[in-house]
Every structure is written in C-alpha cells, then in structure tokens.
Amino acid sequence: MTSRNPRDSRLRLVRPRPLAAAPRAVTQRRSRRPAPRPPEGTPAPSELARMARAGLAGAARVARWADAALRPGRDGATPDDRGTLSAATAERAAAELGLTPAQVCADWDTARLAGLIEVHGNSARPGWRLRAWNRDDSAVLRGWVALFDAWSLAYPEPAGREPAAVAEVVSAMPQVLSFLQLSAGPVDMAQLLDLLEQRVSELRTERCEIPYGPRPEPAAETEVADTPLAPLLDWALRALASVGALTFADGQATLTPLGSWAVWVKLEQICVAAQSPAGNIEQPAEDMLRGCAQLRPNAARAEYRAWLAARPVGSAVTELLNAARGEDALLRGLAFEALRVVGAPAEPDVRAVSDETPLRPYALLWLAEHEGHDPEDVHEVLTREEATWLWVDTAAAVADHGEAPLLVRHLESAVQPTVPALLDEVRAVGHPRTVQVLVALAAAHPDPALAKAVRRAAFQVHTGGS
C-alpha cells in the first residue's frame, strides 16, 4: 500500500502546539490597546527589581552555594521527592555560609518557591532565574512574583486549624489584597477581617448546591462555618509579610511597593481577560479552554495568565488536569499549553499524571521542556509507541475541530517513515479514537490509493482483524 507521492524520508513528530496556533476562518483577533501604566508613585521596574534582589538575597546566596558545592550524584536533597535539604547538607551549608541550619533550610525553601532552585524528583539544580539574576530585571521580578503567589507555602499555617477554613482564607485573600492596593495606605485589621468574613461567606454560598450523593455530617459543616477567621487572617498577613508583600504591625497592614505592583499586575491581567467576548476569566477550565481555542497563541496565553491570576495556583492546576482527562483531545493539548504558563509550580502535579496513558505523552513533553531540553529535540523523550499515541490523539483534535486540509497535513508529522508503517503502528497502539481518525483521514485525503489503504486499516481496527 503506497501513495502516489511516496513518503520515503523519515518524518518527525511535531507536538500539538501547531493545532492551537493554526489559522482558522473563525479565529477572532483581539483589538490592541495601549500598554497599561502602573499607578502613580509605583517605582520603576529597575527599582522594583533592586527591592526584590534585596529581599531574596539570602535565597540567592544559598542557591549559589548549592550550585557551586553540590554536584550530580551527591546527596543534595532528601529522597522523599519534596526537595528538602538533607540534614547533613544543611549543616555543611550553614558552616560554610555562617548561618544556622534552620536559616539555610528557610532560604532553600524560599529559593525553590522563587524558581532560583528547581527540584526534579529527588535532585535539585539551579534554576534559569539564578543564571539571569544579576543582569535580567524581568527574571528577578518574575521570581519574586512566583514567591508572592506561593505565600501560603512560605509561612506555616496555624496548628490545629480546619483545612477547609484555611483553604477558604487562601481563596479569599486576593480580594483582601485588592482592597489594600486600592487603599494605598495602612488598613486596620478589623476592617480587613470584616472584608475577609464577607468574602468567605460568599465562597460558601457559591458552593451551596443540591447534593446528589450522601450528605456530609452536619457537625463537620458547622465546625468549618464556626471557625474563627481572625487567627487565620493574622497568619495570612504574617505570611505575606514574610515574602515582602506587605508590612504588618500595630494591627495595621500596608502593601510594600513590590506588593502593590504585583497586585496591580494581577488585577490588570484579570481586566484584560474580562474584556474578551467569551468572558473566560469567570469560566471553569474546560469552558475557558474552549474559548481560547479560537484565539491565536499569544492571545490565548494572555487569557491563560489572566485566568490563572484569578485563582490559587494549586486548584487551577488541578482543574486544568481534570479538563485534560476529558474526551476532547483539543482541550488536552490546550490544557498543557496553559500549564506551560503556570511553569514550575505545576511540575509535581504534571509528574504525578505522567503514568496516565492519555496524558503521558503531553506530560513527558511538558517535563522535558521544563527541564531545559531543546524545543527542536524535545520529541525524542517519547518512545515510538508514545509518539504514535500522541499522533492519533492530535489527529482526533484536528478531526473534531479542524479542517480537512489540516488533517492531511498532520499526516506529515508522524514519526513513521512510510504510510504503511504508520498504519501498522496506529493499529497496534490501541487509542480509543483510532477508527474515527482513520475514517476522517481517508475521507479527507485526495490520493485515492492512500485513502483506500487508510479505510482498510480503519476496517481492520473496527473488526479486530490484522
């Protein structure tokens, strides 16, 4: 079975990114608007970067020590996959840096949250931000914003508090921070507590749905509802102060210039997304991704950033991965595009799903990119079977959402050197959409001989023949 145009050269796999980027007749172009200016009185980016470098000096120092002192194969992190320093390494660093082991561990954790150190499995290595720390202000500011986003991890929460109540406070704090930013000055804790209680009440009301399964124990619900929020607000403000986002003393909180700038950036991202026709900022992940399918890559990434800015990063990553597990292959590819915008905070969750067959090729490509592989060679991390699975999955996305010529062009992205080899391996890979993909390809391809071969392969998969 051969085509009239034989495919003798080895064809390389292209990852699913071109699917989202392919020009479409229904693609909507967003009108350009002038670059927004930060509020009056906001320091220049260079001054903000200077503040961030000062606040992260200890973390950068420990990261540089690790870069110089730890080499591959040495015990740089504990084998618990959490990237914490081993006791021996912390003591060694403390002795060489003139610190206590506790200070070293605290600076190490800060460096991880800021992306100065990247943890992969049970090993750690310097992040790209450390390499650019002295010369790239934008890298420094992005590192500080990553730490700001992870404020709830940077400072231990109060012991014995109801986890659900802690999660509610974390979800409500963006509104509290927005109020602080708009106030542009000290705000009493009593006023912030009133705002927090209102927002938490709204969150509880939004979750009030008609239960279809067994109802939770009333006592448990009452315990969460009756949890006093003042201690949790105190914890949140102290945690934000620990990362340099605000100052908190004498019952008053005030955003620092860095904190005010970061909140303004996130509010601006939300406002940009709110102007889109689909209103993606308010949508769940699946609907947001469907809305972004109509956008060109740069506009889609702007939507992803804004959508992420409006949510705690942990819940956003979980929501994106749940959307990726659905039946729509296009959403699977777009979900991992959104996870590329998340970056390092998504790594543990992406690594955790790399054993799930439908998500494995996407997860392996994401992890390879995150670990610094050359984009041109990143496909080499996939086995032949994984690459074939991804080819079928991507073809399913094209068949469902694309046009016939795009599906025909997708044929040229297969790793197999010939069409017969491709069909043999597609039949063997066991993708649930194999028959539909082959039928659609046969209908779209202009070469009668090739179309006939593809139809025969589809029939064989359908009937279980060989």
GROMACS .gro file of C-alpha atoms in nm:
model
  466
    1MET     CA    1   0.000   0.000   0.000
    2THR     CA    2   0.172   0.314  -0.115
    3SER     CA    3   0.074   0.663  -0.208
    4ARG     CA    4   0.124   0.817  -0.550
    5ASN     CA    5   0.354   1.053  -0.363
    6PRO     CA    6   0.574   0.811  -0.165
    7ARG     CA    7   0.691   0.930   0.175
    8ASP     CA    8   1.046   0.794   0.188
    9SER     CA    9   1.206   1.043   0.424
   10ARG     CA   10   1.184   0.998   0.800
   11LEU     CA   11   0.920   1.238   0.925
   12ARG     CA   12   0.946   1.399   1.263
   13LEU     CA   13   0.677   1.438   1.524
   14VAL     CA   14   0.556   1.788   1.591
   15ARG     CA   15   0.396   1.849   1.926
   16PRO     CA   16   0.034   1.962   1.948
   17ARG     CA   17   0.114   2.334   1.973
   18PRO     CA   18   0.052   2.397   1.598
   19LEU     CA   19  -0.306   2.279   1.639
   20ALA     CA   20  -0.392   2.568   1.865
   21ALA     CA   21  -0.188   2.803   1.650
   22ALA     CA   22  -0.323   2.702   1.311
   23PRO     CA   23  -0.507   2.984   1.131
   24ARG     CA   24  -0.880   2.925   1.128
   25ALA     CA   25  -1.158   3.107   0.948
   26VAL     CA   26  -1.335   3.167   1.277
   27THR     CA   27  -1.026   3.295   1.455
   28GLN     CA   28  -1.102   3.613   1.641
   29ARG     CA   29  -0.841   3.886   1.654
   30ARG     CA   30  -0.841   4.099   1.965
   31SER     CA   31  -0.806   4.470   1.927
   32ARG     CA   32  -0.479   4.608   2.053
   33ARG     CA   33  -0.481   4.856   2.337
   34PRO     CA   34  -0.204   5.071   2.475
   35ALA     CA   35   0.023   4.910   2.731
   36PRO     CA   36  -0.125   4.989   3.075
   37ARG     CA   37   0.071   5.212   3.310
   38PRO     CA   38   0.105   5.124   3.679
   39PRO     CA   39  -0.048   5.356   3.939
   40GLU     CA   40   0.124   5.685   4.002
   41GLY     CA   41   0.404   5.650   4.253
   42THR     CA   42   0.495   5.293   4.153
   43PRO     CA   43   0.876   5.263   4.139
   44ALA     CA   44   1.044   5.193   3.806
   45PRO     CA   45   1.100   4.826   3.716
   46SER     CA   46   1.471   4.860   3.787
   47GLU     CA   47   1.397   4.988   4.139
   48LEU     CA   48   1.139   4.712   4.197
   49ALA     CA   49   1.397   4.456   4.084
   50ARG     CA   50   1.650   4.606   4.327
   51MET     CA   51   1.398   4.560   4.610
   52ALA     CA   52   1.330   4.203   4.502
   53ARG     CA   53   1.702   4.121   4.489
   54ALA     CA   54   1.744   4.263   4.839
   55GLY     CA   55   1.452   4.062   4.975
   56LEU     CA   56   1.575   3.742   4.811
   57ALA     CA   57   1.945   3.792   4.882
   58GLY     CA   58   1.956   3.506   5.133
   59ALA     CA   59   1.777   3.269   4.897
   60ALA     CA   60   2.008   3.363   4.610
   61ARG     CA   61   2.312   3.311   4.834
   62VAL     CA   62   2.205   2.958   4.929
   63ALA     CA   63   2.118   2.880   4.566
   64ARG     CA   64   2.464   2.991   4.452
   65TRP     CA   65   2.625   2.785   4.727
   66ALA     CA   66   2.430   2.479   4.612
   67ASP     CA   67   2.530   2.548   4.251
   68ALA     CA   68   2.899   2.554   4.348
   69ALA     CA   69   2.908   2.290   4.621
   70LEU     CA   70   2.665   2.023   4.509
   71ARG     CA   71   2.733   1.811   4.204
   72PRO     CA   72   2.523   1.541   4.033
   73GLY     CA   73   2.530   1.219   4.228
   74ARG     CA   74   2.578   1.382   4.567
   75ASP     CA   75   2.314   1.391   4.836
   76GLY     CA   76   2.172   1.737   4.768
   77ALA     CA   77   1.812   1.662   4.858
   78THR     CA   78   1.625   1.403   5.057
   79PRO     CA   79   1.478   1.109   4.864
   80ASP     CA   80   1.121   1.197   4.962
   81ASP     CA   81   1.056   1.383   4.632
   82ARG     CA   82   0.989   1.706   4.819
   83GLY     CA   83   1.325   1.866   4.753
   84THR     CA   84   1.404   1.949   5.116
   85LEU     CA   85   1.772   1.965   5.209
   86SER     CA   86   1.915   1.669   5.395
   87ALA     CA   87   2.032   1.744   5.748
   88ALA     CA   88   2.395   1.681   5.657
   89THR     CA   89   2.383   1.917   5.359
   90ALA     CA   90   2.207   2.188   5.563
   91GLU     CA   91   2.475   2.167   5.833
   92ARG     CA   92   2.750   2.183   5.574
   93ALA     CA   93   2.595   2.490   5.409
   94ALA     CA   94   2.543   2.656   5.748
   95ALA     CA   95   2.908   2.607   5.840
   96GLU     CA   96   3.033   2.747   5.509
   97LEU     CA   97   2.791   3.040   5.495
   98GLY     CA   98   2.799   3.138   5.861
   99LEU     CA   99   2.430   3.062   5.915
  100THR     CA  100   2.227   2.822   6.123
  101PRO     CA  101   2.087   2.506   5.960
  102ALA     CA  102   1.738   2.646   6.016
  103GLN     CA  103   1.827   2.964   5.825
  104VAL     CA  104   1.975   2.758   5.542
  105CYS     CA  105   1.660   2.545   5.516
  106ALA     CA  106   1.437   2.854   5.519
  107ASP     CA  107   1.642   3.021   5.246
  108TRP     CA  108   1.644   2.697   5.047
  109ASP     CA  109   1.265   2.678   5.059
  110THR     CA  110   1.239   3.042   4.953
  111ALA     CA  111   1.479   2.978   4.664
  112ARG     CA  112   1.262   2.688   4.548
  113LEU     CA  113   0.943   2.894   4.560
  114ALA     CA  114   1.110   3.177   4.367
  115GLY     CA  115   1.247   2.944   4.100
  116LEU     CA  116   1.612   3.001   4.191
  117ILE     CA  117   1.634   2.628   4.256
  118GLU     CA  118   1.438   2.371   4.058
  119VAL     CA  119   1.366   2.029   4.204
  120HIS     CA  120   1.326   1.728   3.976
  121GLY     CA  121   1.239   1.410   4.161
  122ASN     CA  122   1.487   1.384   4.449
  123SER     CA  123   1.755   1.603   4.289
  124ALA     CA  124   1.786   1.980   4.267
  125ARG     CA  125   1.965   2.213   4.030
  126PRO     CA  126   1.997   2.589   3.978
  127GLY     CA  127   1.700   2.746   3.801
  128TRP     CA  128   1.737   2.967   3.496
  129ARG     CA  129   1.646   3.271   3.710
  130LEU     CA  130   1.962   3.223   3.914
  131ARG     CA  131   2.169   3.239   3.595
  132ALA     CA  132   2.000   3.566   3.496
  133TRP     CA  133   1.976   3.711   3.848
  134ASN     CA  134   2.232   3.991   3.816
  135ARG     CA  135   2.154   4.100   3.461
  136ASP     CA  136   1.783   4.049   3.396
  137ASP     CA  137   1.538   4.259   3.600
  138SER     CA  138   1.238   4.082   3.449
  139ALA     CA  139   1.369   3.743   3.564
  140VAL     CA  140   1.411   3.881   3.916
  141LEU     CA  141   1.058   4.025   3.922
  142ARG     CA  142   0.909   3.704   3.787
  143GLY     CA  143   1.091   3.512   4.058
  144TRP     CA  144   0.955   3.742   4.326
  145VAL     CA  145   0.602   3.715   4.187
  146ALA     CA  146   0.636   3.334   4.197
  147LEU     CA  147   0.721   3.364   4.566
  148PHE     CA  148   0.431   3.606   4.617
  149ASP     CA  149   0.192   3.359   4.453
  150ALA     CA  150   0.314   3.088   4.692
  151TRP     CA  151   0.277   3.294   5.010
  152SER     CA  152   0.062   3.031   5.179
  153LEU     CA  153   0.351   2.780   5.147
  154ALA     CA  154   0.616   3.018   5.273
  155TYR     CA  155   0.488   3.052   5.630
  156PRO     CA  156   0.345   2.761   5.835
  157GLU     CA  157  -0.027   2.784   5.892
  158PRO     CA  158  -0.161   2.775   6.250
  159ALA     CA  159  -0.165   2.428   6.401
  160GLY     CA  160  -0.500   2.262   6.457
  161ARG     CA  161  -0.697   2.476   6.213
  162GLU     CA  162  -0.965   2.323   5.995
  163PRO     CA  163  -0.807   2.264   5.649
  164ALA     CA  164  -1.126   2.371   5.471
  165ALA     CA  165  -1.124   2.704   5.655
  166VAL     CA  166  -0.758   2.759   5.567
  167ALA     CA  167  -0.837   2.691   5.201
  168GLU     CA  168  -1.125   2.942   5.216
  169VAL     CA  169  -0.898   3.211   5.354
  170VAL     CA  170  -0.636   3.145   5.085
  171SER     CA  171  -0.907   3.173   4.818
  172ALA     CA  172  -1.041   3.495   4.971
  173MET     CA  173  -0.710   3.678   5.016
  174PRO     CA  174  -0.689   3.812   4.656
  175GLN     CA  175  -0.989   4.033   4.734
  176VAL     CA  176  -0.828   4.148   5.059
  177LEU     CA  177  -0.507   4.231   4.873
  178SER     CA  178  -0.702   4.420   4.608
  179PHE     CA  179  -0.861   4.630   4.881
  180LEU     CA  180  -0.520   4.702   5.029
  181GLN     CA  181  -0.390   4.804   4.688
  182LEU     CA  182  -0.681   5.040   4.626
  183SER     CA  183  -0.649   5.187   4.975
  184ALA     CA  184  -0.285   5.283   4.906
  185GLY     CA  185  -0.211   5.310   5.277
  186PRO     CA  186  -0.243   5.140   5.616
  187VAL     CA  187  -0.567   4.948   5.680
  188ASP     CA  188  -0.684   4.830   6.022
  189MET     CA  189  -0.706   4.456   6.074
  190ALA     CA  190  -1.069   4.494   6.190
  191GLN     CA  191  -1.162   4.632   5.851
  192LEU     CA  192  -0.972   4.357   5.672
  193LEU     CA  193  -1.137   4.094   5.892
  194ASP     CA  194  -1.481   4.225   5.801
  195LEU     CA  195  -1.393   4.205   5.432
  196LEU     CA  196  -1.249   3.855   5.472
  197GLU     CA  197  -1.560   3.730   5.650
  198GLN     CA  198  -1.781   3.869   5.373
  199ARG     CA  199  -1.573   3.703   5.103
  200VAL     CA  200  -1.561   3.368   5.282
  201SER     CA  201  -1.938   3.386   5.325
  202GLU     CA  202  -1.972   3.445   4.951
  203LEU     CA  203  -1.750   3.146   4.877
  204ARG     CA  204  -1.962   2.924   5.100
  205THR     CA  205  -2.279   3.048   4.930
  206GLU     CA  206  -2.131   2.977   4.585
  207ARG     CA  207  -2.061   2.618   4.691
  208CYS     CA  208  -2.416   2.564   4.811
  209GLU     CA  209  -2.551   2.307   4.564
  210ILE     CA  210  -2.822   2.041   4.577
  211PRO     CA  211  -2.642   1.724   4.691
  212TYR     CA  212  -2.689   1.414   4.475
  213GLY     CA  213  -2.493   1.178   4.698
  214PRO     CA  214  -2.465   1.117   5.070
  215ARG     CA  215  -2.475   1.443   5.262
  216PRO     CA  216  -2.175   1.533   5.479
  217GLU     CA  217  -2.207   1.523   5.852
  218PRO     CA  218  -2.377   1.844   5.973
  219ALA     CA  219  -2.130   1.869   6.261
  220ALA     CA  220  -1.839   1.889   6.017
  221GLU     CA  221  -2.005   2.169   5.817
  222THR     CA  222  -2.083   2.358   6.138
  223GLU     CA  223  -1.723   2.323   6.252
  224VAL     CA  224  -1.596   2.488   5.931
  225ALA     CA  225  -1.860   2.762   5.939
  226ASP     CA  226  -1.785   2.843   6.302
  227THR     CA  227  -1.406   2.854   6.259
  228PRO     CA  228  -1.291   3.199   6.377
  229LEU     CA  229  -1.119   3.378   6.092
  230ALA     CA  230  -0.917   3.633   6.291
  231PRO     CA  231  -0.628   3.390   6.365
  232LEU     CA  232  -0.624   3.282   6.001
  233LEU     CA  233  -0.618   3.644   5.881
  234ASP     CA  234  -0.331   3.710   6.120
  235TRP     CA  235  -0.147   3.410   5.970
  236ALA     CA  236  -0.217   3.525   5.612
  237LEU     CA  237  -0.090   3.877   5.679
  238ARG     CA  238   0.224   3.748   5.851
  239ALA     CA  239   0.285   3.506   5.566
  240LEU     CA  240   0.252   3.787   5.310
  241ALA     CA  241   0.483   4.000   5.521
  242SER     CA  242   0.738   3.718   5.526
  243VAL     CA  243   0.763   3.725   5.145
  244GLY     CA  244   0.787   4.106   5.138
  245ALA     CA  245   0.440   4.181   5.002
  246LEU     CA  246   0.325   4.393   5.296
  247THR     CA  247   0.416   4.524   5.636
  248PHE     CA  248   0.205   4.424   5.936
  249ALA     CA  249   0.241   4.593   6.272
  250ASP     CA  250   0.021   4.754   6.540
  251GLY     CA  251  -0.291   4.594   6.394
  252GLN     CA  252  -0.243   4.757   6.054
  253ALA     CA  253  -0.133   4.622   5.716
  254THR     CA  254   0.025   4.818   5.431
  255LEU     CA  255   0.134   4.684   5.095
  256THR     CA  256   0.500   4.734   5.011
  257PRO     CA  257   0.585   4.885   4.670
  258LEU     CA  258   0.655   4.533   4.544
  259GLY     CA  259   0.329   4.401   4.684
  260SER     CA  260   0.128   4.691   4.542
  261TRP     CA  261   0.288   4.644   4.199
  262ALA     CA  262   0.225   4.267   4.200
  263VAL     CA  263  -0.142   4.309   4.294
  264TRP     CA  264  -0.182   4.575   4.024
  265VAL     CA  265  -0.029   4.339   3.765
  266LYS     CA  266  -0.273   4.064   3.856
  267LEU     CA  267  -0.572   4.300   3.856
  268GLU     CA  268  -0.465   4.423   3.513
  269GLN     CA  269  -0.443   4.065   3.383
  270ILE     CA  270  -0.793   3.996   3.512
  271CYS     CA  271  -0.928   4.313   3.350
  272VAL     CA  272  -0.773   4.218   3.016
  273ALA     CA  273  -0.938   3.877   3.023
  274ALA     CA  274  -1.270   4.021   3.135
  275GLN     CA  275  -1.280   4.223   2.811
  276SER     CA  276  -1.281   3.910   2.594
  277PRO     CA  277  -1.614   3.826   2.426
  278ALA     CA  278  -1.630   3.486   2.597
  279GLY     CA  279  -1.562   3.621   2.945
  280ASN     CA  280  -1.310   3.343   3.000
  281ILE     CA  281  -1.194   3.474   3.335
  282GLU     CA  282  -1.515   3.353   3.506
  283GLN     CA  283  -1.536   3.018   3.331
  284PRO     CA  284  -1.429   2.676   3.459
  285ALA     CA  285  -1.115   2.538   3.297
  286GLU     CA  286  -1.292   2.337   3.028
  287ASP     CA  287  -1.503   2.629   2.907
  288MET     CA  288  -1.206   2.866   2.928
  289LEU     CA  289  -1.000   2.634   2.709
  290ARG     CA  290  -1.281   2.608   2.455
  291GLY     CA  291  -1.294   2.985   2.439
  292CYS     CA  292  -0.918   3.004   2.390
  293ALA     CA  293  -0.931   2.752   2.105
  294GLN     CA  294  -1.048   3.035   1.881
  295LEU     CA  295  -0.755   3.261   1.970
  296ARG     CA  296  -0.408   3.283   1.826
  297PRO     CA  297  -0.127   3.160   2.054
  298ASN     CA  298  -0.022   3.494   2.203
  299ALA     CA  299  -0.380   3.596   2.279
  300ALA     CA  300  -0.452   3.251   2.426
  301ARG     CA  301  -0.150   3.272   2.655
  302ALA     CA  302  -0.271   3.612   2.777
  303GLU     CA  303  -0.606   3.451   2.861
  304TYR     CA  304  -0.432   3.166   3.043
  305ARG     CA  305  -0.228   3.412   3.251
  306ALA     CA  306  -0.534   3.612   3.347
  307TRP     CA  307  -0.740   3.302   3.429
  308LEU     CA  308  -0.457   3.172   3.646
  309ALA     CA  309  -0.411   3.508   3.817
  310ALA     CA  310  -0.767   3.491   3.946
  311ARG     CA  311  -0.722   3.151   4.114
  312PRO     CA  312  -0.495   2.978   4.366
  313VAL     CA  313  -0.232   2.801   4.159
  314GLY     CA  314  -0.295   2.459   4.316
  315SER     CA  315  -0.666   2.446   4.238
  316ALA     CA  316  -0.605   2.593   3.890
  317VAL     CA  317  -0.356   2.317   3.803
  318THR     CA  318  -0.596   2.051   3.931
  319GLU     CA  319  -0.878   2.197   3.723
  320LEU     CA  320  -0.663   2.205   3.408
  321LEU     CA  321  -0.555   1.844   3.452
  322ASN     CA  322  -0.914   1.734   3.505
  323ALA     CA  323  -1.006   1.909   3.179
  324ALA     CA  324  -0.717   1.728   3.009
  325ARG     CA  325  -0.860   1.394   3.120
  326GLY     CA  326  -1.180   1.451   2.923
  327GLU     CA  327  -1.268   1.307   2.584
  328ASP     CA  328  -1.186   1.619   2.383
  329ALA     CA  329  -0.827   1.586   2.260
  330LEU     CA  330  -0.808   1.954   2.166
  331LEU     CA  331  -0.872   2.052   2.528
  332ARG     CA  332  -0.599   1.810   2.633
  333GLY     CA  333  -0.342   1.991   2.423
  334LEU     CA  334  -0.466   2.334   2.529
  335ALA     CA  335  -0.464   2.236   2.897
  336PHE     CA  336  -0.093   2.158   2.874
  337GLU     CA  337  -0.036   2.487   2.692
  338ALA     CA  338  -0.196   2.660   2.991
  339LEU     CA  339   0.022   2.452   3.225
  340ARG     CA  340   0.328   2.583   3.038
  341VAL     CA  341   0.219   2.928   3.150
  342VAL     CA  342   0.198   2.802   3.510
  343GLY     CA  343   0.556   2.677   3.494
  344ALA     CA  344   0.744   2.533   3.792
  345PRO     CA  345   0.452   2.523   4.042
  346ALA     CA  346   0.276   2.273   3.815
  347GLU     CA  347   0.568   2.028   3.797
  348PRO     CA  348   0.470   1.792   4.085
  349ASP     CA  349   0.117   1.753   3.950
  350VAL     CA  350   0.232   1.705   3.591
  351ARG     CA  351   0.487   1.448   3.703
  352ALA     CA  352   0.216   1.269   3.900
  353VAL     CA  353  -0.005   1.223   3.592
  354SER     CA  354   0.277   1.105   3.365
  355ASP     CA  355   0.171   0.745   3.430
  356GLU     CA  356  -0.182   0.804   3.298
  357THR     CA  357  -0.183   0.676   2.940
  358PRO     CA  358  -0.390   0.956   2.779
  359LEU     CA  359  -0.182   1.227   2.949
  360ARG     CA  360   0.160   1.063   2.943
  361PRO     CA  361   0.295   1.200   2.609
  362TYR     CA  362   0.178   1.552   2.693
  363ALA     CA  363   0.323   1.530   3.044
  364LEU     CA  364   0.660   1.396   2.923
  365LEU     CA  365   0.692   1.675   2.666
  366TRP     CA  366   0.597   1.935   2.929
  367LEU     CA  367   0.854   1.798   3.175
  368ALA     CA  368   1.126   1.783   2.909
  369GLU     CA  369   1.065   2.146   2.816
  370HIS     CA  370   1.061   2.245   3.182
  371GLU     CA  371   1.393   2.068   3.234
  372GLY     CA  372   1.553   2.267   2.955
  373HIS     CA  373   1.551   2.034   2.654
  374ASP     CA  374   1.591   2.198   2.317
  375PRO     CA  375   1.239   2.255   2.175
  376GLU     CA  376   1.354   2.113   1.842
  377ASP     CA  377   1.455   1.783   2.004
  378VAL     CA  378   1.202   1.756   2.285
  379HIS     CA  379   1.005   1.491   2.097
  380GLU     CA  380   1.294   1.249   2.148
  381VAL     CA  381   1.183   1.188   2.509
  382LEU     CA  382   0.887   0.989   2.376
  383THR     CA  383   0.904   0.623   2.284
  384ARG     CA  384   0.778   0.524   1.941
  385GLU     CA  385   0.453   0.400   2.095
  386GLU     CA  386   0.401   0.721   2.294
  387ALA     CA  387   0.469   0.932   1.985
  388THR     CA  388   0.217   0.730   1.788
  389TRP     CA  389  -0.044   0.766   2.061
  390LEU     CA  390   0.012   1.141   2.059
  391TRP     CA  391  -0.018   1.149   1.680
  392VAL     CA  392  -0.358   0.977   1.697
  393ASP     CA  393  -0.475   1.199   1.982
  394THR     CA  394  -0.370   1.512   1.796
  395ALA     CA  395  -0.537   1.384   1.480
  396ALA     CA  396  -0.856   1.334   1.680
  397ALA     CA  397  -0.842   1.701   1.782
  398VAL     CA  398  -0.799   1.803   1.419
  399ALA     CA  399  -1.082   1.575   1.305
  400ASP     CA  400  -1.317   1.719   1.567
  401HIS     CA  401  -1.227   2.086   1.537
  402GLY     CA  402  -1.012   2.142   1.228
  403GLU     CA  403  -1.050   2.133   0.854
  404ALA     CA  404  -0.973   1.852   0.609
  405PRO     CA  405  -0.650   2.007   0.471
  406LEU     CA  406  -0.515   2.039   0.825
  407LEU     CA  407  -0.580   1.670   0.888
  408VAL     CA  408  -0.400   1.580   0.566
  409ARG     CA  409  -0.101   1.795   0.667
  410HIS     CA  410  -0.100   1.625   1.005
  411LEU     CA  411  -0.009   1.303   0.824
  412GLU     CA  412   0.333   1.454   0.759
  413SER     CA  413   0.403   1.494   1.133
  414ALA     CA  414   0.417   1.121   1.205
  415VAL     CA  415   0.744   0.961   1.319
  416GLN     CA  416   0.697   0.663   1.089
  417PRO     CA  417   0.887   0.685   0.757
  418THR     CA  418   0.605   0.542   0.542
  419VAL     CA  419   0.227   0.533   0.545
  420PRO     CA  420   0.214   0.151   0.578
  421ALA     CA  421   0.443   0.170   0.882
  422LEU     CA  422   0.227   0.443   1.032
  423LEU     CA  423  -0.091   0.243   0.981
  424ASP     CA  424   0.063  -0.070   1.134
  425GLU     CA  425   0.169   0.114   1.447
  426VAL     CA  426  -0.153   0.313   1.474
  427ARG     CA  427  -0.348  -0.014   1.469
  428ALA     CA  428  -0.126  -0.154   1.745
  429VAL     CA  429  -0.125   0.146   1.978
  430GLY     CA  430  -0.485   0.098   2.092
  431HIS     CA  431  -0.605   0.460   2.101
  432PRO     CA  432  -0.984   0.468   2.151
  433ARG     CA  433  -1.027   0.718   1.866
  434THR     CA  434  -0.824   0.523   1.610
  435VAL     CA  435  -1.116   0.419   1.390
  436GLN     CA  436  -1.269   0.768   1.378
  437VAL     CA  437  -0.930   0.924   1.298
  438LEU     CA  438  -0.858   0.684   1.014
  439VAL     CA  439  -1.205   0.721   0.867
  440ALA     CA  440  -1.175   1.101   0.876
  441LEU     CA  441  -0.827   1.086   0.720
  442ALA     CA  442  -0.947   0.857   0.441
  443ALA     CA  443  -1.234   1.093   0.365
  444ALA     CA  444  -1.004   1.396   0.360
  445HIS     CA  445  -0.705   1.268   0.164
  446PRO     CA  446  -0.705   1.345  -0.210
  447ASP     CA  447  -0.495   1.040  -0.305
  448PRO     CA  448  -0.738   0.753  -0.383
  449ALA     CA  449  -0.480   0.479  -0.325
  450LEU     CA  450  -0.377   0.615   0.012
  451ALA     CA  451  -0.737   0.678   0.113
  452LYS     CA  452  -0.821   0.318   0.028
  453ALA     CA  453  -0.533   0.189   0.242
  454VAL     CA  454  -0.642   0.405   0.535
  455ARG     CA  455  -1.004   0.286   0.505
  456ARG     CA  456  -0.882  -0.075   0.505
  457ALA     CA  457  -0.683  -0.008   0.821
  458ALA     CA  458  -0.987   0.151   0.986
  459PHE     CA  459  -1.197  -0.155   0.898
  460GLN     CA  460  -0.933  -0.388   1.041
  461VAL     CA  461  -0.923  -0.197   1.369
  462HIS     CA  462  -1.303  -0.192   1.384
  463THR     CA  463  -1.334  -0.567   1.327
  464GLY     CA  464  -1.028  -0.665   1.528
  465GLY     CA  465  -0.855  -0.809   1.220
  466SER     CA  466  -0.490  -0.781   1.122
   0.00000   0.00000   0.00000
